């Protein structure tokens, strides 16, 4: 317990982690320790009593107006931004993880549907493709890959710039805690957009359009 308190204090005060990130670190540490116990590297199981609690993160998503503004934005003068925008919007129109979009093959598209075995859960999902999604695929029909994906890191970097050009700049207030200290950050929305925002956008826009939870879950694979 003394180690835990010192480690927690170090992460909060020296490394300047928030409570949410601290919680993730401790859970990773406990996973490693369980691995050690299973292999009989140690018999010390005091770590099982280590408890932390993160805060619920604010959900960042694009509303319908923002999504279509980004989708229709003329980025022909910057092909990199255009490709990143197209891949992101395809995610918004299908609700799938970026890792699955990276693995998309043309033979997975049959009769206007994407037949997908997800990488994370290995579920088989049938995703009906809307007209905008099909138009994005058609745009790259002569390319080697169905979609011009790049690394997640580069995509997130260029995506923020594309969203900035689309003037997706509403002020977003994010509240974090470091111990009992409240940390408030005010940032333009485009700074907070990542590849994972696409999945959240699909869910939110679909609900706004009247889809039921079971219908959405059948497409996204959420349990």
Coordinates of N, CA and C in Angstrom, one line a residue:
X1 N 0.8 -1.2 0.0 CA 0.0 0.0 0.0 C 0.9 1.3 0.0
X2 N 2.0 1.2 0.7 CA 2.9 2.4 0.7 C 3.5 2.6 -0.7
X3 N 3.8 1.5 -1.4 CA 4.3 1.7 -2.8 C 3.2 2.3 -3.6
X4 N 2.0 1.9 -3.5 CA 0.9 2.4 -4.3 C 0.7 3.9 -4.1
X5 N 0.7 4.3 -2.8 CA 0.5 5.7 -2.5 C 1.6 6.6 -3.1
X6 N 2.9 6.1 -3.0 CA 4.0 6.8 -3.5 C 4.0 6.8 -5.1
X7 N 3.6 5.7 -5.7 CA 3.5 5.7 -7.1 C 2.4 6.6 -7.6
X8 N 1.3 6.6 -7.0 CA 0.1 7.4 -7.3 C 0.5 8.9 -7.2
X9 N 1.2 9.3 -6.1 CA 1.6 10.6 -5.8 C 2.6 11.1 -6.9
X10 N 3.5 10.2 -7.3 CA 4.5 10.5 -8.4 C 3.8 10.8 -9.7
X11 N 2.9 9.9 -10.1 CA 2.2 10.1 -11.3 C 1.3 11.4 -11.4
X12 N 0.7 11.7 -10.3 CA -0.1 12.9 -10.2 C 0.7 14.2 -10.1
X13 N 1.7 14.2 -9.2 CA 2.4 15.4 -8.9 C 3.7 15.7 -9.8
X14 N 4.4 14.6 -10.1 CA 5.6 14.8 -10.9 C 5.3 14.7 -12.4
X15 N 4.6 13.6 -12.8 CA 4.3 13.4 -14.2 C 3.1 14.2 -14.7
X16 N 2.3 14.7 -13.7 CA 1.2 15.6 -14.0 C 0.1 14.9 -14.8
X17 N -0.2 13.6 -14.4 CA -1.3 12.9 -15.1 C -2.6 13.4 -14.4
X18 N -3.7 13.2 -15.2 CA -5.0 13.5 -14.7 C -5.5 12.2 -14.0
X19 N -6.6 12.2 -13.3 CA -7.1 11.0 -12.6 C -7.5 10.0 -13.6
X20 N -8.0 10.4 -14.8 CA -8.4 9.4 -15.8 C -7.2 8.6 -16.3
X21 N -6.1 9.3 -16.6 CA -4.9 8.7 -17.1 C -4.3 7.9 -16.1
X22 N -4.3 8.4 -14.8 CA -3.7 7.6 -13.7 C -4.5 6.2 -13.6
X23 N -5.8 6.3 -13.7 CA -6.6 5.1 -13.6 C -6.2 4.1 -14.7
X24 N -5.9 4.6 -15.9 CA -5.5 3.7 -17.0 C -4.1 3.1 -16.7
X25 N -3.2 3.9 -16.1 CA -1.8 3.4 -15.8 C -1.9 2.2 -14.7
X26 N -2.7 2.5 -13.7 CA -2.9 1.5 -12.6 C -3.5 0.2 -13.1
X27 N -4.5 0.3 -14.0 CA -5.1 -0.9 -14.5 C -4.1 -1.7 -15.4
X28 N -3.2 -1.0 -16.1 CA -2.2 -1.6 -16.9 C -1.2 -2.3 -16.0
X29 N -0.8 -1.6 -14.9 CA 0.1 -2.2 -13.9 C -0.5 -3.5 -13.3
X30 N -1.8 -3.5 -13.0 CA -2.4 -4.6 -12.4 C -2.5 -5.8 -13.4
X31 N -2.7 -5.5 -14.7 CA -2.7 -6.5 -15.7 C -1.4 -7.2 -15.8
X32 N -0.3 -6.4 -15.7 CA 1.1 -6.9 -15.8 C 1.3 -7.8 -14.5
X33 N 0.9 -7.3 -13.4 CA 1.1 -8.1 -12.1 C 0.4 -9.4 -12.1
X34 N -0.9 -9.4 -12.7 CA -1.6 -10.6 -12.8 C -0.9 -11.6 -13.7
X35 N -0.3 -11.1 -14.8 CA 0.5 -11.9 -15.7 C 1.7 -12.6 -14.9
X36 N 2.3 -11.8 -14.1 CA 3.5 -12.3 -13.3 C 3.0 -13.4 -12.3
X37 N 1.9 -13.2 -11.7 CA 1.4 -14.2 -10.7 C 1.0 -15.5 -11.4
X38 N 0.4 -15.4 -12.6 CA 0.0 -16.6 -13.3 C 1.3 -17.4 -13.7
X39 N 2.4 -16.8 -13.9 CA 3.6 -17.5 -14.3 C 4.5 -17.7 -13.1
X40 N 4.0 -17.5 -11.9 CA 4.7 -17.8 -10.6 C 6.0 -17.0 -10.5
X41 N 6.1 -15.8 -11.1 CA 7.2 -14.9 -10.9 C 7.1 -14.2 -9.5
X42 N 5.9 -14.2 -8.9 CA 5.7 -13.6 -7.6 C 4.5 -14.2 -7.0
X43 N 4.4 -14.2 -5.7 CA 3.2 -14.6 -5.0 C 2.6 -13.4 -4.3
X44 N 3.1 -12.2 -4.5 CA 2.6 -11.0 -3.9 C 1.3 -10.5 -4.7
X45 N 0.2 -10.6 -4.0 CA -1.1 -10.2 -4.7 C -1.7 -8.9 -4.0
X46 N -0.9 -8.2 -3.3 CA -1.4 -7.0 -2.6 C -1.9 -6.0 -3.6
X47 N -1.4 -6.0 -4.8 CA -1.7 -5.1 -5.9 C -3.2 -5.1 -6.2
X48 N -3.9 -6.3 -5.9 CA -5.3 -6.4 -6.3 C -6.2 -5.4 -5.5
X49 N -5.6 -4.9 -4.4 CA -6.4 -3.9 -3.6 C -6.2 -2.5 -4.1
X50 N -5.3 -2.3 -5.1 CA -5.1 -0.9 -5.6 C -6.4 -0.4 -6.3
X51 N -6.9 0.7 -5.9 CA -8.1 1.2 -6.4 C -7.9 2.7 -6.9
X52 N -8.3 3.0 -8.1 CA -8.4 4.3 -8.7 C -9.7 4.5 -9.4
X53 N -10.0 5.8 -9.7 CA -11.3 6.1 -10.4 C -11.0 7.2 -11.3
X54 N -11.3 7.0 -12.6 CA -11.2 8.1 -13.6 C -12.6 8.8 -13.7
X55 N -12.6 9.9 -14.4 CA -13.9 10.6 -14.6 C -14.4 10.2 -16.0
X56 N -15.7 10.3 -16.2 CA -16.3 10.1 -17.5 C -15.9 11.2 -18.4
X57 N -15.3 10.8 -19.6 CA -14.8 11.8 -20.5 C -16.0 12.4 -21.3
X58 N -15.8 13.6 -21.7 CA -16.8 14.3 -22.5 C -16.8 13.7 -23.9
X59 N -17.9 13.4 -24.5 CA -18.0 12.7 -25.8 C -17.9 13.8 -26.9
X60 N -17.0 13.7 -27.8 CA -16.8 14.6 -28.9 C -17.3 14.0 -30.1
X61 N -18.2 14.7 -30.8 CA -18.7 14.2 -32.1 C -19.1 15.3 -33.0
X62 N -19.3 15.1 -34.3 CA -19.8 16.1 -35.2 C -21.3 15.9 -35.3
X63 N -22.0 17.1 -35.3 CA -23.5 17.0 -35.6 C -23.7 16.9 -37.1
X64 N -24.9 16.7 -37.6 CA -25.2 16.5 -39.0 C -24.7 17.6 -39.8
X65 N -24.9 18.9 -39.4 CA -24.4 20.0 -40.1 C -22.9 20.1 -40.3
X66 N -22.2 19.8 -39.2 CA -20.8 19.8 -39.2 C -20.2 18.7 -40.1
X67 N -20.8 17.5 -40.0 CA -20.4 16.4 -40.8 C -20.5 16.7 -42.3
X68 N -21.7 17.2 -42.7 CA -21.9 17.5 -44.1 C -21.0 18.7 -44.6
X69 N -20.8 19.6 -43.7 CA -19.9 20.8 -44.1 C -18.5 20.3 -44.4
X70 N -18.0 19.3 -43.6 CA -16.7 18.7 -43.8 C -16.7 17.9 -45.0
X71 N -17.7 17.1 -45.2 CA -17.8 16.2 -46.4 C -17.8 16.9 -47.7
X72 N -18.5 18.1 -47.7 CA -18.6 18.9 -49.0 C -17.5 19.9 -49.2
X73 N -16.6 20.0 -48.2 CA -15.5 21.0 -48.3 C -14.6 20.8 -49.5
X74 N -14.3 21.8 -50.2 CA -13.4 21.7 -51.4 C -12.0 21.6 -50.9
X75 N -11.3 20.5 -50.9 CA -10.0 20.4 -50.5 C -9.1 19.9 -51.7
X76 N -9.5 20.2 -52.9 CA -8.8 19.8 -54.1 C -7.4 20.4 -54.2
X77 N -7.1 21.5 -53.5 CA -5.8 22.1 -53.5 C -4.8 21.4 -52.5
X78 N -5.4 20.5 -51.7 CA -4.5 19.8 -50.7 C -5.0 18.3 -50.7
X79 N -4.4 17.5 -51.5 CA -4.8 16.1 -51.7 C -4.7 15.3 -50.4
X80 N -3.7 15.6 -49.5 CA -3.5 14.9 -48.3 C -4.7 15.1 -47.4
X81 N -5.1 16.4 -47.2 CA -6.2 16.7 -46.4 C -7.5 16.1 -47.0
X82 N -7.6 16.1 -48.3 CA -8.8 15.5 -48.9 C -8.9 14.0 -48.7
X83 N -7.8 13.3 -48.8 CA -7.8 11.9 -48.5 C -8.2 11.6 -47.1
X84 N -7.6 12.3 -46.2 CA -7.9 12.1 -44.7 C -9.3 12.4 -44.4
X85 N -9.8 13.5 -45.0 CA -11.3 13.8 -44.8 C -12.2 12.7 -45.3
X86 N -11.9 12.2 -46.5 CA -12.7 11.2 -47.1 C -12.7 9.9 -46.3
X87 N -11.6 9.5 -45.7 CA -11.5 8.3 -44.9 C -12.3 8.5 -43.6
X88 N -12.1 9.7 -43.0 CA -12.8 10.0 -41.8 C -14.3 10.0 -42.0
X89 N -14.8 10.7 -43.1 CA -16.2 10.7 -43.4 C -16.8 9.3 -43.7
X90 N -16.0 8.5 -44.3 CA -16.4 7.1 -44.5 C -16.7 6.4 -43.2
X91 N -15.8 6.7 -42.2 CA -16.0 6.2 -40.9 C -17.3 6.7 -40.2
X92 N -17.6 8.0 -40.5 CA -18.8 8.7 -39.9 C -20.1 8.1 -40.6
X93 N -20.0 7.6 -41.8 CA -21.1 7.1 -42.5 C -21.3 5.6 -42.3
X94 N -20.3 4.9 -41.7 CA -20.4 3.5 -41.5 C -20.3 3.1 -40.0
X95 N -19.8 3.9 -39.2 CA -19.7 3.6 -37.8 C -18.6 2.6 -37.4
X96 N -17.6 2.4 -38.3 CA -16.6 1.4 -38.0 C -15.3 1.9 -37.5
X97 N -14.6 1.1 -36.8 CA -13.3 1.5 -36.2 C -12.3 1.8 -37.3
X98 N -11.4 2.7 -37.1 CA -10.3 3.1 -38.0 C -9.5 1.9 -38.4
X99 N -9.2 1.0 -37.4 CA -8.4 -0.2 -37.7 C -9.1 -1.1 -38.7
X100 N -10.4 -1.2 -38.7 CA -11.2 -2.0 -39.7 C -11.2 -1.3 -41.0
X101 N -11.3 0.0 -41.0 CA -11.3 0.7 -42.3 C -10.0 0.6 -43.0
X102 N -8.9 0.5 -42.2 CA -7.6 0.3 -42.8 C -7.5 -1.0 -43.5
X103 N -8.2 -2.0 -43.0 CA -8.1 -3.4 -43.6 C -9.2 -3.7 -44.7
X104 N -10.0 -2.7 -45.0 CA -11.0 -2.8 -46.0 C -10.5 -3.3 -47.3
X105 N -11.1 -4.3 -47.9 CA -10.8 -4.9 -49.2 C -12.0 -4.7 -50.2
X106 N -11.7 -4.6 -51.4 CA -12.8 -4.4 -52.4 C -13.8 -5.6 -52.4
X107 N -13.2 -6.8 -52.2 CA -14.1 -8.0 -52.2 C -15.0 -8.0 -51.0
X108 N -14.8 -7.1 -50.0 CA -15.7 -7.1 -48.8 C -17.0 -6.3 -49.1
X109 N -17.0 -5.6 -50.2 CA -18.2 -4.8 -50.6 C -19.0 -5.6 -51.6
X110 N -20.2 -6.0 -51.2 CA -21.1 -6.8 -52.1 C -22.5 -6.2 -52.0
X111 N -23.0 -5.9 -53.2 CA -24.4 -5.4 -53.3 C -24.7 -4.2 -52.3
X112 N -23.8 -3.3 -52.3 CA -24.0 -2.1 -51.5 C -23.9 -2.3 -50.0
X113 N -23.2 -3.4 -49.6 CA -23.0 -3.7 -48.2 C -21.5 -4.0 -47.9
X114 N -21.1 -3.7 -46.8 CA -19.7 -4.0 -46.3 C -19.8 -5.2 -45.4
X115 N -19.2 -6.3 -45.8 CA -19.2 -7.5 -45.0 C -17.9 -7.6 -44.2
X116 N -18.0 -7.3 -42.9 CA -16.8 -7.1 -42.1 C -16.7 -8.1 -41.0
X117 N -15.5 -8.6 -40.8 CA -15.1 -9.3 -39.6 C -14.2 -8.4 -38.8
X118 N -14.7 -7.9 -37.7 CA -14.0 -6.8 -36.9 C -12.7 -7.4 -36.3
X119 N -11.7 -6.5 -36.3 CA -10.4 -6.9 -35.8 C -10.5 -7.1 -34.3
X120 N -11.2 -6.2 -33.6 CA -11.2 -6.2 -32.1 C -12.0 -7.3 -31.5
X121 N -13.2 -7.5 -32.0 CA -14.1 -8.5 -31.4 C -14.3 -9.7 -32.3
X122 N -13.8 -9.7 -33.5 CA -14.0 -10.9 -34.5 C -15.4 -11.1 -34.8
X123 N -16.3 -10.2 -34.5 CA -17.7 -10.3 -34.9 C -17.8 -10.1 -36.5
X124 N -18.8 -10.7 -37.0 CA -19.1 -10.5 -38.5 C -20.3 -9.6 -38.5
X125 N -20.1 -8.4 -39.2 CA -21.1 -7.4 -39.3 C -21.4 -7.1 -40.8
X126 N -22.6 -6.8 -41.0 CA -23.1 -6.4 -42.4 C -23.5 -5.0 -42.3
X127 N -22.7 -4.1 -43.0 CA -23.0 -2.7 -42.9 C -23.6 -2.2 -44.2
X128 N -24.8 -1.7 -44.2 CA -25.4 -1.1 -45.4 C -24.7 0.3 -45.7
X129 N -24.3 0.4 -46.9 CA -23.5 1.6 -47.3 C -24.5 2.7 -47.9
X130 N -24.4 3.9 -47.3 CA -25.3 5.0 -47.8 C -24.6 5.6 -49.0
X131 N -25.4 6.4 -49.7 CA -24.9 7.0 -51.0 C -23.6 7.7 -50.8
X132 N -23.4 8.6 -49.7 CA -22.1 9.3 -49.5 C -20.9 8.3 -49.4
X133 N -21.2 7.2 -48.6 CA -20.1 6.2 -48.4 C -19.7 5.5 -49.7
X134 N -20.7 5.2 -50.6 CA -20.5 4.6 -51.9 C -19.8 5.6 -52.8
X135 N -20.1 6.8 -52.7 CA -19.4 7.8 -53.6 C -17.9 8.0 -53.2
X136 N -17.7 7.9 -51.9 CA -16.2 8.0 -51.5 C -15.5 6.8 -52.0
X137 N -16.1 5.6 -51.9 CA -15.4 4.4 -52.5 C -15.2 4.5 -54.0
X138 N -16.2 5.0 -54.7 CA -16.1 5.2 -56.1 C -15.0 6.2 -56.5
X139 N -14.8 7.1 -55.7 CA -13.8 8.2 -56.0 C -12.4 7.6 -56.1
X140 N -12.2 6.5 -55.4 CA -10.8 5.8 -55.3 C -10.8 4.5 -56.0
X141 N -11.8 4.3 -56.9 CA -12.0 3.0 -57.6 C -10.7 2.5 -58.4
X142 N -9.9 3.5 -58.9 CA -8.8 3.2 -59.7 C -7.5 3.1 -58.9
X143 N -7.6 3.3 -57.6 CA -6.4 3.3 -56.7 C -6.1 1.8 -56.3
X144 N -4.9 1.6 -55.8 CA -4.5 0.2 -55.4 C -5.4 -0.2 -54.2
X145 N -5.6 0.7 -53.3 CA -6.4 0.4 -52.1 C -7.8 1.0 -52.2
X146 N -8.9 0.4 -51.6 CA -10.2 1.0 -51.7 C -10.3 2.4 -51.1
X147 N -9.5 2.6 -50.1 CA -9.5 3.9 -49.4 C -8.0 4.3 -49.1
X148 N -7.7 5.6 -49.3 CA -6.3 6.1 -49.1 C -5.9 6.3 -47.6
X149 N -5.9 5.2 -46.9 CA -5.6 5.3 -45.4 C -4.1 5.5 -45.2
X150 N -3.8 6.1 -44.1 CA -2.4 6.2 -43.6 C -2.4 5.9 -42.2
X151 N -1.3 6.1 -41.5 CA -1.3 5.8 -40.0 C -2.3 6.6 -39.2
X152 N -2.7 6.0 -38.1 CA -3.6 6.7 -37.2 C -3.1 8.0 -36.8
X153 N -1.8 8.1 -36.5 CA -1.1 9.3 -36.0 C -1.2 10.4 -37.0
X154 N -0.8 10.1 -38.2 CA -0.8 11.1 -39.3 C -2.2 11.5 -39.6
X155 N -3.1 10.5 -39.6 CA -4.5 10.9 -39.9 C -5.1 11.9 -38.9
X156 N -4.8 11.6 -37.6 CA -5.3 12.6 -36.6 C -4.7 14.0 -36.8
X157 N -3.4 14.0 -37.1 CA -2.8 15.3 -37.3 C -3.4 16.1 -38.5
X158 N -3.6 15.5 -39.6 CA -4.1 16.2 -40.8 C -5.6 16.4 -40.6
X159 N -6.3 15.5 -39.9 CA -7.7 15.6 -39.7 C -8.1 16.9 -39.0
X160 N -7.3 17.2 -38.0 CA -7.5 18.5 -37.2 C -7.4 19.7 -38.1
X161 N -6.5 19.6 -39.1 CA -6.3 20.8 -40.0 C -7.4 20.9 -41.0
X162 N -7.9 19.7 -41.5 CA -9.1 19.7 -42.4 C -10.3 20.2 -41.7
X163 N -10.5 19.8 -40.4 CA -11.7 20.3 -39.7 C -11.6 21.8 -39.4
X164 N -10.3 22.3 -39.2 CA -10.1 23.7 -39.0 C -10.5 24.5 -40.2
X165 N -10.2 24.0 -41.4 CA -10.5 24.6 -42.7 C -12.1 24.6 -42.9
X166 N -12.7 23.6 -42.3 CA -14.2 23.5 -42.4 C -14.9 24.4 -41.3
X167 N -14.0 25.1 -40.6 CA -14.5 26.0 -39.5 C -15.4 25.3 -38.5
X168 N -14.9 24.1 -38.1 CA -15.6 23.3 -37.0 C -14.8 23.8 -35.7
X169 N -15.2 24.9 -35.3 CA -14.4 25.6 -34.2 C -15.2 26.1 -33.0
X170 N -16.4 25.4 -32.7 CA -17.1 25.7 -31.5 C -16.2 25.5 -30.3
X171 N -16.3 26.4 -29.3 CA -15.5 26.2 -28.1 C -16.0 25.0 -27.3
X172 N -15.1 24.2 -26.9 CA -15.4 23.0 -26.1 C -14.7 23.1 -24.8
X173 N -15.4 23.0 -23.7 CA -14.8 23.1 -22.3 C -14.7 21.6 -21.8
X174 N -13.4 21.3 -21.6 CA -13.2 19.9 -21.0 C -12.7 20.1 -19.6
X175 N -13.3 19.3 -18.7 CA -12.9 19.4 -17.3 C -12.2 18.1 -16.9
X176 N -11.0 18.2 -16.3 CA -10.3 17.1 -15.8 C -9.9 17.4 -14.3
X177 N -9.6 16.3 -13.6 CA -9.1 16.4 -12.2 C -7.8 15.8 -12.1
X178 N -6.9 16.4 -11.3 CA -5.6 15.9 -10.9 C -5.7 15.8 -9.4
X179 N -6.0 14.6 -8.8 CA -6.3 14.5 -7.4 C -7.6 15.3 -7.2
X180 N -7.6 16.3 -6.3 CA -8.8 17.1 -6.0 C -8.8 18.4 -6.8
X181 N -7.7 18.6 -7.6 CA -7.5 19.8 -8.4 C -8.3 19.8 -9.7
X182 N -9.2 20.8 -9.9 CA -10.0 20.9 -11.1 C -9.2 21.6 -12.2
X183 N -9.1 21.0 -13.4 CA -8.4 21.6 -14.5 C -9.4 21.8 -15.6
X184 N -9.6 23.0 -16.0 CA -10.5 23.3 -17.1 C -9.8 23.8 -18.3
X185 N -10.1 23.2 -19.5 CA -9.5 23.5 -20.7 C -10.6 23.9 -21.7
X186 N -10.3 25.0 -22.4 CA -11.2 25.5 -23.4 C -10.5 25.5 -24.8
X187 N -11.0 24.6 -25.7 CA -10.3 24.4 -27.0 C -11.3 24.5 -28.1
X188 N -10.9 24.9 -29.3 CA -11.8 24.8 -30.5 C -12.0 23.4 -30.8
X189 N -13.2 23.1 -31.3 CA -13.6 21.7 -31.5 C -12.6 20.9 -32.4
X190 N -12.1 21.6 -33.5 CA -11.3 20.9 -34.4 C -10.0 20.3 -33.8
X191 N -9.6 20.9 -32.7 CA -8.4 20.3 -32.0 C -8.6 19.0 -31.3
X192 N -9.9 18.7 -31.1 CA -10.3 17.5 -30.4 C -10.8 16.3 -31.3
X193 N -10.8 16.6 -32.6 CA -11.3 15.6 -33.5 C -10.2 14.5 -33.8
X194 N -10.6 13.2 -33.6 CA -9.7 12.1 -33.9 C -10.4 11.1 -34.8
X195 N -9.7 10.1 -35.2 CA -10.4 9.0 -36.0 C -11.5 8.4 -35.2
X196 N -11.4 8.3 -33.9 CA -12.5 7.7 -33.1 C -13.7 8.5 -33.0
X197 N -13.6 9.8 -33.3 CA -14.7 10.7 -33.4 C -15.7 10.3 -34.4
X198 N -15.3 9.6 -35.5 CA -16.1 9.2 -36.6 C -17.2 8.2 -36.0
X199 N -16.8 7.2 -35.2 CA -17.7 6.2 -34.7 C -18.7 6.9 -33.8
X200 N -18.3 7.8 -33.0 CA -19.2 8.6 -32.1 C -20.2 9.4 -32.9
X201 N -19.7 10.0 -34.0 CA -20.5 10.8 -34.9 C -21.6 9.9 -35.5
X202 N -21.2 8.7 -36.0 CA -22.2 7.8 -36.6 C -23.3 7.5 -35.6
X203 N -23.0 7.2 -34.4 CA -24.0 6.8 -33.4 C -24.9 8.0 -33.1
X204 N -24.3 9.2 -32.9 CA -25.1 10.4 -32.6 C -26.0 10.8 -33.7
X205 N -25.5 10.9 -34.9 CA -26.3 11.3 -36.1 C -27.4 10.3 -36.4
X206 N -27.1 9.0 -36.2 CA -28.1 7.9 -36.5 C -29.2 8.0 -35.5
X207 N -28.9 8.3 -34.2 CA -30.0 8.5 -33.2 C -30.8 9.7 -33.6
X208 N -30.1 10.8 -34.0 CA -30.8 12.0 -34.4 C -31.8 11.8 -35.6
X209 N -31.4 10.8 -36.5 CA -32.2 10.5 -37.6 C -33.3 9.5 -37.3
X210 N -33.4 9.0 -36.1 CA -34.5 8.2 -35.7 C -34.2 6.7 -35.6
X211 N -32.9 6.3 -35.8 CA -32.6 4.9 -35.7 C -32.7 4.4 -34.3
X212 N -33.1 3.2 -34.1 CA -33.2 2.6 -32.7 C -31.8 2.1 -32.2
X213 N -31.7 2.0 -30.9 CA -30.4 1.5 -30.3 C -30.1 0.1 -30.9
X214 N -31.0 -0.9 -31.0 CA -30.7 -2.2 -31.6 C -30.2 -2.1 -33.0
X215 N -30.8 -1.2 -33.8 CA -30.4 -1.0 -35.2 C -28.9 -0.5 -35.3
X216 N -28.6 0.5 -34.4 CA -27.3 1.1 -34.4 C -26.3 0.1 -33.9
X217 N -26.6 -0.7 -32.9 CA -25.7 -1.6 -32.3 C -25.4 -2.8 -33.3
X218 N -26.4 -3.1 -34.1 CA -26.2 -4.2 -35.1 C -25.2 -3.8 -36.1
X219 N -25.1 -2.5 -36.4 CA -24.1 -2.0 -37.4 C -22.7 -1.7 -36.8
X220 N -22.7 -1.1 -35.6 CA -21.4 -0.8 -35.0 C -20.8 -2.0 -34.2
X221 N -21.6 -3.0 -33.9 CA -21.0 -4.1 -33.1 C -21.0 -3.8 -31.6
X222 N -21.5 -2.7 -31.2 CA -21.5 -2.4 -29.7 C -22.4 -3.5 -29.0
X223 N -22.0 -3.9 -27.8 CA -22.8 -4.8 -27.1 C -23.8 -4.1 -26.2

